[in-house]
């Protein structure tokens, strides 16, 4: 037991008491997390699910891919890809991407 250890213990005690006085105990933060964060995550998840469903309902009422205007710039191919038919990218999705063979 020397002066350095006593000083460090005093600093630690002061920090612990300041933290408890100013912000509350660890139990307070745990309760706050359970009462505020968890419900907000549930709310955000429900909101995302509702918006996802609305998006697909809206998409279902749109025009078919064959009726949409096809612009030349999304489908520029200088060289065919080496997979499948050579025209579709790896991230090609037949629900969204449409390319008429010209």
XYZ file of N, CA and C in Angstrom, residues 7 9 22-23 32 52-53 59 66 71 74 82 95 97 102:
45
model
N -3.885 6.885 -4.371
C -4.368 7.918 -5.289
C -5.228 7.309 -6.395
N -6.915 4.505 -6.308
C -8.163 4.052 -5.707
C -9.111 5.232 -5.485
N -24.264 11.429 -11.873
C -24.634 12.134 -13.080
C -25.525 11.303 -13.994
N -25.185 10.051 -14.242
C -25.871 9.250 -15.235
C -26.682 8.098 -14.651
N -33.201 1.335 -19.318
C -33.456 2.265 -20.408
C -33.346 1.565 -21.758
N -42.305 -2.427 -47.188
C -41.928 -3.463 -48.152
C -43.163 -4.007 -48.869
N -44.206 -4.309 -48.102
C -45.439 -4.828 -48.688
C -46.118 -3.790 -49.577
N -45.745 -2.133 -57.152
C -45.023 -2.704 -58.285
C -45.922 -3.650 -59.083
N -42.262 -5.507 -70.606
C -42.227 -5.385 -72.060
C -42.763 -4.043 -72.537
N -34.023 1.876 -72.605
C -32.957 2.796 -72.950
C -31.718 1.988 -73.315
N -28.288 1.173 -70.260
C -28.096 0.150 -69.241
C -27.598 -1.180 -69.794
N -19.065 -14.483 -69.986
C -18.752 -15.887 -70.248
C -19.710 -16.863 -69.573
N -37.260 -10.178 -62.746
C -38.426 -9.404 -62.323
C -38.257 -7.920 -62.654
N -35.166 -6.486 -64.505
C -34.376 -6.198 -65.690
C -35.029 -6.822 -66.913
N -32.089 -7.162 -79.958
C -32.319 -6.362 -81.158
C -31.632 -6.950 -82.352
